[in-house]
Coordinates of N, CA, C and O in Angstrom, one line a residue:
X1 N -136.6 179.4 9.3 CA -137.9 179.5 10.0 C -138.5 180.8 9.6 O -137.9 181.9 9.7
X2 N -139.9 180.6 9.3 CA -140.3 181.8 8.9 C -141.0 182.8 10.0 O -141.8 182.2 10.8
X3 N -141.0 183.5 10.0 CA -141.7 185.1 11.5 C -143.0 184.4 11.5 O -143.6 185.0 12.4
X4 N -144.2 183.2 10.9 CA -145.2 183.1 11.4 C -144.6 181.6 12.2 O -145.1 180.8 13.0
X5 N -143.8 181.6 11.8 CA -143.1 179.7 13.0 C -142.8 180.1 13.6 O -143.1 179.4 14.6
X6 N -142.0 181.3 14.0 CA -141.2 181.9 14.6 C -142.6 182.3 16.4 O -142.6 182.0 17.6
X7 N -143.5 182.9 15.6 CA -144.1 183.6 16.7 C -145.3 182.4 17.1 O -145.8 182.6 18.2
X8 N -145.7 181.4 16.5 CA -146.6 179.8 16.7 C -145.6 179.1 17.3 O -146.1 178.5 18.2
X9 N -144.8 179.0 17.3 CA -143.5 178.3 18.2 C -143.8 178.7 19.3 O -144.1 177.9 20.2
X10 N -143.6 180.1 19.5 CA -143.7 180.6 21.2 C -145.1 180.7 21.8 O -145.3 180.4 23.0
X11 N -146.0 181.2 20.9 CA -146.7 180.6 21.5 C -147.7 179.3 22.1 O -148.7 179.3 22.8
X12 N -146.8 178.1 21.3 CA -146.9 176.9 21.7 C -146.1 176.6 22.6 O -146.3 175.6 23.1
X13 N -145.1 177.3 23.0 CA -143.9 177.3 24.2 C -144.7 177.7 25.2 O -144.7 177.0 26.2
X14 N -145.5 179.0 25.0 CA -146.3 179.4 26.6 C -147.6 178.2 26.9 O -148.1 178.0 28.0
X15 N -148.1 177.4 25.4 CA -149.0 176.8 26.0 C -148.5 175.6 27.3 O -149.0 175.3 28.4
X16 N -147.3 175.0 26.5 CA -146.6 173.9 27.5 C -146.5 174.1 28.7 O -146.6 173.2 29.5
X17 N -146.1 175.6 29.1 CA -145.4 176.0 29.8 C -146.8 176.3 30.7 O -146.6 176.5 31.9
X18 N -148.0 176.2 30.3 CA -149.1 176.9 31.5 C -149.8 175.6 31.8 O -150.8 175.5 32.5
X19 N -149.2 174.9 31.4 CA -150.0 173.2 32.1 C -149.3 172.9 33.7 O -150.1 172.8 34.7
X20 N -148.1 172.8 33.8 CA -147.6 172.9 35.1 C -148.1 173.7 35.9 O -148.2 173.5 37.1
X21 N -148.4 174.7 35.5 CA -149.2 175.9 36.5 C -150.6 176.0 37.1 O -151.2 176.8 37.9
X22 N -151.0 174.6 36.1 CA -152.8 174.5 36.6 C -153.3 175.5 35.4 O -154.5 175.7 35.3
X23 N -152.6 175.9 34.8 CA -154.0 176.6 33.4 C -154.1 175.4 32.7 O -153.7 174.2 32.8
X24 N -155.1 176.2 31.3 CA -155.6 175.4 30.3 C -154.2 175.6 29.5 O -153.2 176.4 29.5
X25 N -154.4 174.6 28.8 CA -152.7 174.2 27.6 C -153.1 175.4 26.5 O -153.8 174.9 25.6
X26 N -152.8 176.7 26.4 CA -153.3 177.3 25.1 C -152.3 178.8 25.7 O -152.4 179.6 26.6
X27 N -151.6 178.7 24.8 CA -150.8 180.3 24.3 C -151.4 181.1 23.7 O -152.4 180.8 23.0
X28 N -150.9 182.5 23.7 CA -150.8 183.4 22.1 C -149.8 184.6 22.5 O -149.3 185.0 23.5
X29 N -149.9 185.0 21.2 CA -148.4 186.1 21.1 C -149.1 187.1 20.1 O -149.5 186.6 19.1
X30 N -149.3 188.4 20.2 CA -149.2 189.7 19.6 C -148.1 190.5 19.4 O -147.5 191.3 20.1
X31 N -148.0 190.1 17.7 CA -146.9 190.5 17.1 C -147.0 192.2 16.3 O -148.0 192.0 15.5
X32 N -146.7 193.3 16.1 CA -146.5 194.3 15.5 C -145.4 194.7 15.0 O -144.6 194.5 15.9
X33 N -145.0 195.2 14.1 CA -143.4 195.5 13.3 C -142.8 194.6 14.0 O -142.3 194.7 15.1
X34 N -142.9 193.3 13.2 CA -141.6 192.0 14.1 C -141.6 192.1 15.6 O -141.3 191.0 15.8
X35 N -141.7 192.5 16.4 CA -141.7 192.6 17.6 C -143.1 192.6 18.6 O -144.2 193.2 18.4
X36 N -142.7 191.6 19.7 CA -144.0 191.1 20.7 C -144.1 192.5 21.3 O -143.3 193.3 21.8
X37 N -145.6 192.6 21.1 CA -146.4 193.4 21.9 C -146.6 193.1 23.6 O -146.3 193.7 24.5
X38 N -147.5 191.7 23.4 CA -148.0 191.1 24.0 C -147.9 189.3 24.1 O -147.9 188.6 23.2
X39 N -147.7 189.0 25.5 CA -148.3 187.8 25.6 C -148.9 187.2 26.3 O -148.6 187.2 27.5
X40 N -150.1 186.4 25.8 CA -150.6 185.6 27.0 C -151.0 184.1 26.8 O -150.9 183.5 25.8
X41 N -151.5 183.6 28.1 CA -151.6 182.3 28.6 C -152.7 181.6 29.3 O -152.6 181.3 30.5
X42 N -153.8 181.2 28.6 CA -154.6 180.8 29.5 C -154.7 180.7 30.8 O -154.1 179.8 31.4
X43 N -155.4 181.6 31.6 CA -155.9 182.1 33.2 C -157.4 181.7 33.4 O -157.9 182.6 34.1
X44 N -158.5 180.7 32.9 CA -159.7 180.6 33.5 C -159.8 180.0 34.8 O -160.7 180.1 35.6
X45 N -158.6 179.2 34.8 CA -159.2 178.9 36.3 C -158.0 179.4 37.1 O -158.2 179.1 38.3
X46 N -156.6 180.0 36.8 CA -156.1 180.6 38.0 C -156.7 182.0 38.4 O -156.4 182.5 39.5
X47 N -157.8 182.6 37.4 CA -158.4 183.6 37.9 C -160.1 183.8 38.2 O -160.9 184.7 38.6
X48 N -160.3 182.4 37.6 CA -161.7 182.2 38.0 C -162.6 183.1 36.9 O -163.7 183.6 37.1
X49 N -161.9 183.2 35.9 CA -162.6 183.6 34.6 C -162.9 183.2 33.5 O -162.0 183.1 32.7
X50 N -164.1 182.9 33.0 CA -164.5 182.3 31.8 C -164.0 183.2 30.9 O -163.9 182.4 30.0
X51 N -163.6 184.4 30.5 CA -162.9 184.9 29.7 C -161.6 184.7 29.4 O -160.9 184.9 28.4
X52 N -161.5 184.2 30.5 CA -159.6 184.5 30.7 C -158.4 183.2 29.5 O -157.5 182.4 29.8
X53 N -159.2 183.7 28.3 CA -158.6 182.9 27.2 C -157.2 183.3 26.8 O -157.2 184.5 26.9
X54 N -156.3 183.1 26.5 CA -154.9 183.3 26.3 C -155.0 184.4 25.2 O -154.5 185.5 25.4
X55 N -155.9 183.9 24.1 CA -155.9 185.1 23.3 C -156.4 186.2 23.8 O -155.8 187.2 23.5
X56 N -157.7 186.4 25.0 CA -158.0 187.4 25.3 C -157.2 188.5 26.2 O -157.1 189.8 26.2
X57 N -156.4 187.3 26.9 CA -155.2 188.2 28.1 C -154.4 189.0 26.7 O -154.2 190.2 26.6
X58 N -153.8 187.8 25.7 CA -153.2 188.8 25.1 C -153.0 190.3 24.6 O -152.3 191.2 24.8
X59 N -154.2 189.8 23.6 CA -155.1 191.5 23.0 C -155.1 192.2 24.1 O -154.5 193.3 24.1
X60 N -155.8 191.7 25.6 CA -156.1 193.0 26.7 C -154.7 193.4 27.0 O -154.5 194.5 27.5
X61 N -153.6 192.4 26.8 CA -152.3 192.8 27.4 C -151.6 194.1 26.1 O -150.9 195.0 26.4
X62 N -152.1 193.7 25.0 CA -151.6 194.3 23.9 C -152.2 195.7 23.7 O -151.5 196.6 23.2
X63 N -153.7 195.9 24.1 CA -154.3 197.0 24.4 C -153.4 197.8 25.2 O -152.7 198.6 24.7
X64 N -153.6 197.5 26.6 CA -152.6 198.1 27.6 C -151.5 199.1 26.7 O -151.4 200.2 26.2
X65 N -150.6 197.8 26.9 CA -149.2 198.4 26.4 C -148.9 199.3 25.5 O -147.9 200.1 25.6
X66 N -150.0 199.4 24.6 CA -149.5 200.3 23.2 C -151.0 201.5 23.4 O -151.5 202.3 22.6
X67 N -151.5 201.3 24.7 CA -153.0 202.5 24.8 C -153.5 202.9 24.0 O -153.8 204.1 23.8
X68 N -154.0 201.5 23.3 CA -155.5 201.6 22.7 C -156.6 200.3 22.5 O -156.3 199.1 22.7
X69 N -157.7 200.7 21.9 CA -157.9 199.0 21.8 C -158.0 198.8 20.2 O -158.8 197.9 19.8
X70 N -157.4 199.4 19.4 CA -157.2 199.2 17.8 C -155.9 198.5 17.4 O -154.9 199.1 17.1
X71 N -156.1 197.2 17.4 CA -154.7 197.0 17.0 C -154.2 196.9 15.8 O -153.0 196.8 15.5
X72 N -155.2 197.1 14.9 CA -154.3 196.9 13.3 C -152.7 197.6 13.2 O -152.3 198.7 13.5
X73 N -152.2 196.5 12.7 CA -151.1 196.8 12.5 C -150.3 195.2 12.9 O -149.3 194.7 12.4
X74 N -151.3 194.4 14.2 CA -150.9 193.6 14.9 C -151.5 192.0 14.0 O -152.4 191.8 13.1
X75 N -150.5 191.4 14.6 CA -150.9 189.8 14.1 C -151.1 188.9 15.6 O -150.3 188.7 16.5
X76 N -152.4 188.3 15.4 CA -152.9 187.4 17.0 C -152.2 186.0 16.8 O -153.0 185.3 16.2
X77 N -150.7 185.3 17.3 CA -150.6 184.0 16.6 C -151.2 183.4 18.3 O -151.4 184.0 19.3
X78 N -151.5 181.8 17.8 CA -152.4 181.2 19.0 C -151.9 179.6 18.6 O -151.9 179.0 17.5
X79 N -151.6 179.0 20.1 CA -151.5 177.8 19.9 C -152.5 176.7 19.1 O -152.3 175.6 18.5
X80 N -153.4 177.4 19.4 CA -155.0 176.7 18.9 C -155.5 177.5 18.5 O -155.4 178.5 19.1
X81 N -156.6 177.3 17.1 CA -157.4 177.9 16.8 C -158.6 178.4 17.9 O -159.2 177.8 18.8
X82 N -158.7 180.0 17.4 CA -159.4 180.4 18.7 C -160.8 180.0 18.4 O -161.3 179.7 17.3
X83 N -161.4 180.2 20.1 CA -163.3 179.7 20.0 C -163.5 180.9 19.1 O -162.7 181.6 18.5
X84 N -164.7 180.9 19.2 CA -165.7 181.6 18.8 C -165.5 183.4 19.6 O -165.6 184.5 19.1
X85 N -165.4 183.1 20.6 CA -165.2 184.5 21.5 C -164.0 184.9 21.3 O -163.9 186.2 21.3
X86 N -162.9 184.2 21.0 CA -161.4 185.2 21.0 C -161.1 185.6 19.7 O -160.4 186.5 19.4
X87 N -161.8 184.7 18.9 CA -162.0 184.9 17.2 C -162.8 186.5 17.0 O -162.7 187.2 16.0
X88 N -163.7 186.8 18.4 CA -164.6 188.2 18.0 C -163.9 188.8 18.8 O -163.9 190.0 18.6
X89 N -163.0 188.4 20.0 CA -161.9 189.8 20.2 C -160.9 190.2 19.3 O -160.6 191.4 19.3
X90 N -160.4 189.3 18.4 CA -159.3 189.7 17.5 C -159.9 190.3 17.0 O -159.3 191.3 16.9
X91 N -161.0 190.5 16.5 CA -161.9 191.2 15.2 C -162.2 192.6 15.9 O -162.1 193.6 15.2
X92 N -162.7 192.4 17.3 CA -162.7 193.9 17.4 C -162.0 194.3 18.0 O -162.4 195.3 18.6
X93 N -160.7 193.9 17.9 CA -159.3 194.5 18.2 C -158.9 194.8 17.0 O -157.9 195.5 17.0
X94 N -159.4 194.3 15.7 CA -159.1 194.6 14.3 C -157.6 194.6 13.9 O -156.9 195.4 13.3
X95 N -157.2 193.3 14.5 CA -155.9 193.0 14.1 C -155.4 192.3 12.7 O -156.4 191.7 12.2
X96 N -154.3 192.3 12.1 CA -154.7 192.4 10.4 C -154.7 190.7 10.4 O -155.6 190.5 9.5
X97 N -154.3 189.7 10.7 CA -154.6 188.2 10.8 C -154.5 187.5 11.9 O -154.3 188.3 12.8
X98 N -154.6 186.8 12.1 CA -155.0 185.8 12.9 C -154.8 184.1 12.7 O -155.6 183.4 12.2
X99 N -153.5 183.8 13.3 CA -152.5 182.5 12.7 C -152.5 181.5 14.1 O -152.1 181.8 15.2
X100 N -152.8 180.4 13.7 CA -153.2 179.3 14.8 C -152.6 178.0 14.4 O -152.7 177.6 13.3
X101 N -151.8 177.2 15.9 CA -151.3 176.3 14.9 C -152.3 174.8 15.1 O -152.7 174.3 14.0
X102 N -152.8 174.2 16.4 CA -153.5 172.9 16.5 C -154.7 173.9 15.9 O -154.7 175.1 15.8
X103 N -155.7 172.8 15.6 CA -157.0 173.5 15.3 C -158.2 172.7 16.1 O -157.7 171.8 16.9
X104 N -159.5 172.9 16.2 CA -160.5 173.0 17.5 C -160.2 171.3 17.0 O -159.5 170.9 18.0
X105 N -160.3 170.3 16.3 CA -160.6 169.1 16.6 C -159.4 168.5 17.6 O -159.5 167.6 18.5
X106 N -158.0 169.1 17.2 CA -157.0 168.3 18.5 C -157.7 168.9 19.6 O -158.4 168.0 20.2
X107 N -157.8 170.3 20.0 CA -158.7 170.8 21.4 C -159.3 169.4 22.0 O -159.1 168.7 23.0
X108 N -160.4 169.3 20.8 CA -161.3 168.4 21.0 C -160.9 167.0 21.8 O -161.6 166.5 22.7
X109 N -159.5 166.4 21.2 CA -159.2 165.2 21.7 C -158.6 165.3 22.8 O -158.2 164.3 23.4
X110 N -158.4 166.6 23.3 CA -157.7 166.7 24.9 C -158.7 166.8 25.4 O -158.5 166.9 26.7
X111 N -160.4 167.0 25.1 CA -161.1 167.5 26.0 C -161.7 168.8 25.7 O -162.9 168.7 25.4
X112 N -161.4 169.7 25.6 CA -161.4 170.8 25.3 C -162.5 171.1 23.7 O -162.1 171.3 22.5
X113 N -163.6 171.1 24.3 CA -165.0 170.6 22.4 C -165.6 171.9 22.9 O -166.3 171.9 23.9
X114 N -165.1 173.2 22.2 CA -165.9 173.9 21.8 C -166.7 174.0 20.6 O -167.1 175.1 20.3
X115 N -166.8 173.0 19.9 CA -167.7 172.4 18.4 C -169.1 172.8 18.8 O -169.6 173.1 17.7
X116 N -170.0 173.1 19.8 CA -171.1 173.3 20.2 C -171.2 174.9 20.4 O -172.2 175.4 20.9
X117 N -169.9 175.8 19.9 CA -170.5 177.0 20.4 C -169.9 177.6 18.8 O -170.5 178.5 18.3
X118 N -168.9 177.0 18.2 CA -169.1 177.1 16.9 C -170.6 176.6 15.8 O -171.0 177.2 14.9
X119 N -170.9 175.4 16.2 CA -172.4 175.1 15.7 C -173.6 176.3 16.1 O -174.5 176.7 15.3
X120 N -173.6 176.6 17.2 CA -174.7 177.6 17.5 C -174.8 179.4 16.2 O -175.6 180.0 15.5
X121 N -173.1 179.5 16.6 CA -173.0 180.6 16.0 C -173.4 180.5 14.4 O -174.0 181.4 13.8
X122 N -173.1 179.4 13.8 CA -173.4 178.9 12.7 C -174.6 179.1 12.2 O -175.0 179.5 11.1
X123 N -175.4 178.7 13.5 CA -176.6 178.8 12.7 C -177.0 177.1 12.9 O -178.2 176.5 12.9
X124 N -175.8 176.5 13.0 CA -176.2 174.7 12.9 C -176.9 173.5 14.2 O -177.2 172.4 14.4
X125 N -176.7 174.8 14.9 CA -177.1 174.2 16.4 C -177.6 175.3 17.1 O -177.2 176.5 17.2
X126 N -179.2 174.5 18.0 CA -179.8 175.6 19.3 C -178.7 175.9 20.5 O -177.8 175.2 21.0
X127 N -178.9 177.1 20.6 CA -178.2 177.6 21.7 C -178.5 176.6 23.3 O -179.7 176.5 23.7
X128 N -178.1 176.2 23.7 CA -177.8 175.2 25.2 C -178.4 176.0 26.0 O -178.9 175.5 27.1
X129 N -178.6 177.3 25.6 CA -179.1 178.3 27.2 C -180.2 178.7 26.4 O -180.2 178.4 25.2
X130 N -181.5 179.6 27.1 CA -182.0 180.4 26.7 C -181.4 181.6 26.1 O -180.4 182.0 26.7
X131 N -181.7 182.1 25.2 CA -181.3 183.3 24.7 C -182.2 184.0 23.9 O -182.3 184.0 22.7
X132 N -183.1 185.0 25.0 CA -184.4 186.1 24.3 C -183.9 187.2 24.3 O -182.8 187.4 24.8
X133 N -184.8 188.4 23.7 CA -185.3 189.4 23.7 C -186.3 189.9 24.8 O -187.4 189.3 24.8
X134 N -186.1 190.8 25.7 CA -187.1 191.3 26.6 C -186.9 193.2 26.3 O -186.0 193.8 26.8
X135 N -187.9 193.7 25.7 CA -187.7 194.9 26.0 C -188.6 195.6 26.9 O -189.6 195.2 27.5
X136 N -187.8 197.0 27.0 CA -188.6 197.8 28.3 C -188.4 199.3 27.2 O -187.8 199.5 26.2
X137 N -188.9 199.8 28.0 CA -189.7 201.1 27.3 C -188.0 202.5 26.8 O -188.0 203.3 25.9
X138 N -187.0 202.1 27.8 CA -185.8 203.1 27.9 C -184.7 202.2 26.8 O -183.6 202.7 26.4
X139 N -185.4 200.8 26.4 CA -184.0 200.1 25.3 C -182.8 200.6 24.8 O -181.6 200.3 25.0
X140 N -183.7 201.8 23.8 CA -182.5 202.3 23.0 C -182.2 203.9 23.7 O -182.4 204.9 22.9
X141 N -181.9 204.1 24.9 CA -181.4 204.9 25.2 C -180.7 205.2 25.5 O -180.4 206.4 25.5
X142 N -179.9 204.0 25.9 CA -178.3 204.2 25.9 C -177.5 204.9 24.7 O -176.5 205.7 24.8
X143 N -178.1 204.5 23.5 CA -177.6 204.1 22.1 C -177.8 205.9 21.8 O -176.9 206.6 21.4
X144 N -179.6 206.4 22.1 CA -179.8 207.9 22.3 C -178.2 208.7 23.1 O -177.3 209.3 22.5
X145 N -178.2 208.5 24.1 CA -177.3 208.8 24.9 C -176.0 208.9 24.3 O -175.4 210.0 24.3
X146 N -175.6 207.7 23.8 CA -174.1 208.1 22.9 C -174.1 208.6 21.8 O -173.0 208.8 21.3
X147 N -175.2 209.0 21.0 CA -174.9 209.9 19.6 C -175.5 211.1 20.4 O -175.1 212.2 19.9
X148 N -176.0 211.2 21.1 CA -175.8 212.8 21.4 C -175.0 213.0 22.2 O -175.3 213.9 23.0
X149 N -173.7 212.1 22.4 CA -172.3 212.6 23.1 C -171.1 212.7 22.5 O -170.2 211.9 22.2
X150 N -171.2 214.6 22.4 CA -170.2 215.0 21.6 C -168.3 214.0 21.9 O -167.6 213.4 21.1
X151 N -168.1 214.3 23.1 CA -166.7 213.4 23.4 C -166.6 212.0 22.9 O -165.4 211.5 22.7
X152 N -167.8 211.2 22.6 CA -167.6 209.7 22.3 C -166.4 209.4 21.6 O -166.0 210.1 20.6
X153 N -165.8 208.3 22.0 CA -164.4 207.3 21.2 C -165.5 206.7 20.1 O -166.3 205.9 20.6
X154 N -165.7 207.1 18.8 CA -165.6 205.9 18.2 C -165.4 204.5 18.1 O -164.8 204.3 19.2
X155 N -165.4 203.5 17.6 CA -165.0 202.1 17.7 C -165.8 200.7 16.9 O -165.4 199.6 17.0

């Protein structure tokens, strides 16, 4: 078995394993030098969060542990190909791949069709919500605000 079965295995082990508990069926595991960082398990609805994606607990769990939010060095494996949103946390957790074993169309046949928020992002489909621009006169002052702050973290 090779270290990417090895670590898609387990985290297909935590997806199994978070259906009895009332989560969504979706694992992942944050792997660095051969060794788990992190793992997590779909929490949207034991915590009443639309974020609370398996990949996201992960990365946030992976952040934690090793105190920072740069993971390169790290590999995100995931029961399922992540949406659209956990796909832009690995990225700005800048972890070096990102390995998934069902992909969004099984999702799809349990239920689970995020195909509408990948079409949006695409470009291939209107957004379902409104989504404008409103400016007010102070916009970019936050943005003022952090380049004239010598301490700023980068990121």
């Amino acid at each position: 078995m090779t270290s990417d079965e090895r670590w898609l295995t387990r985290a297909v082990e935590l997806a199994v394993a978070a259906v009895p508990a009332g989560d969504g069926p979706f694992g992942a595991v944050v792997v660095r030098g051969g060794e788990v960082v992190a793992e997590g398990t779909n929490r949207v609805t034991a915590e009443h969060d639309p974020s609370a994606h398996a990949e996201v607990v992960a990365l946030r769990a992976a952040g934690r542990a090793l105190r920072t939010f740069d993971l390169t060095g790290a590999v995100l494996y995931s029961s399922c190909e992540p949406c659209p949103m956990c796909l832009a946390t690995a990225l700005w957790a800048r972890v070096d791949r990102v390995v998934f074993a069902a992909d969004r169309h099984d999702a799809a046949a349990a239920g689970f069709d995020d195909r509408l928020f990948h079409d949006v992002l695409a470009g291939r489909a209107p957004a379902p919500v409104p989504v404008e621009q409103r400016t007010v006169a102070a916009a970019a002052s936050p943005f003022e605000a952090w380049v004239a702050h010598d301490g700023r973290t980068p990121y």
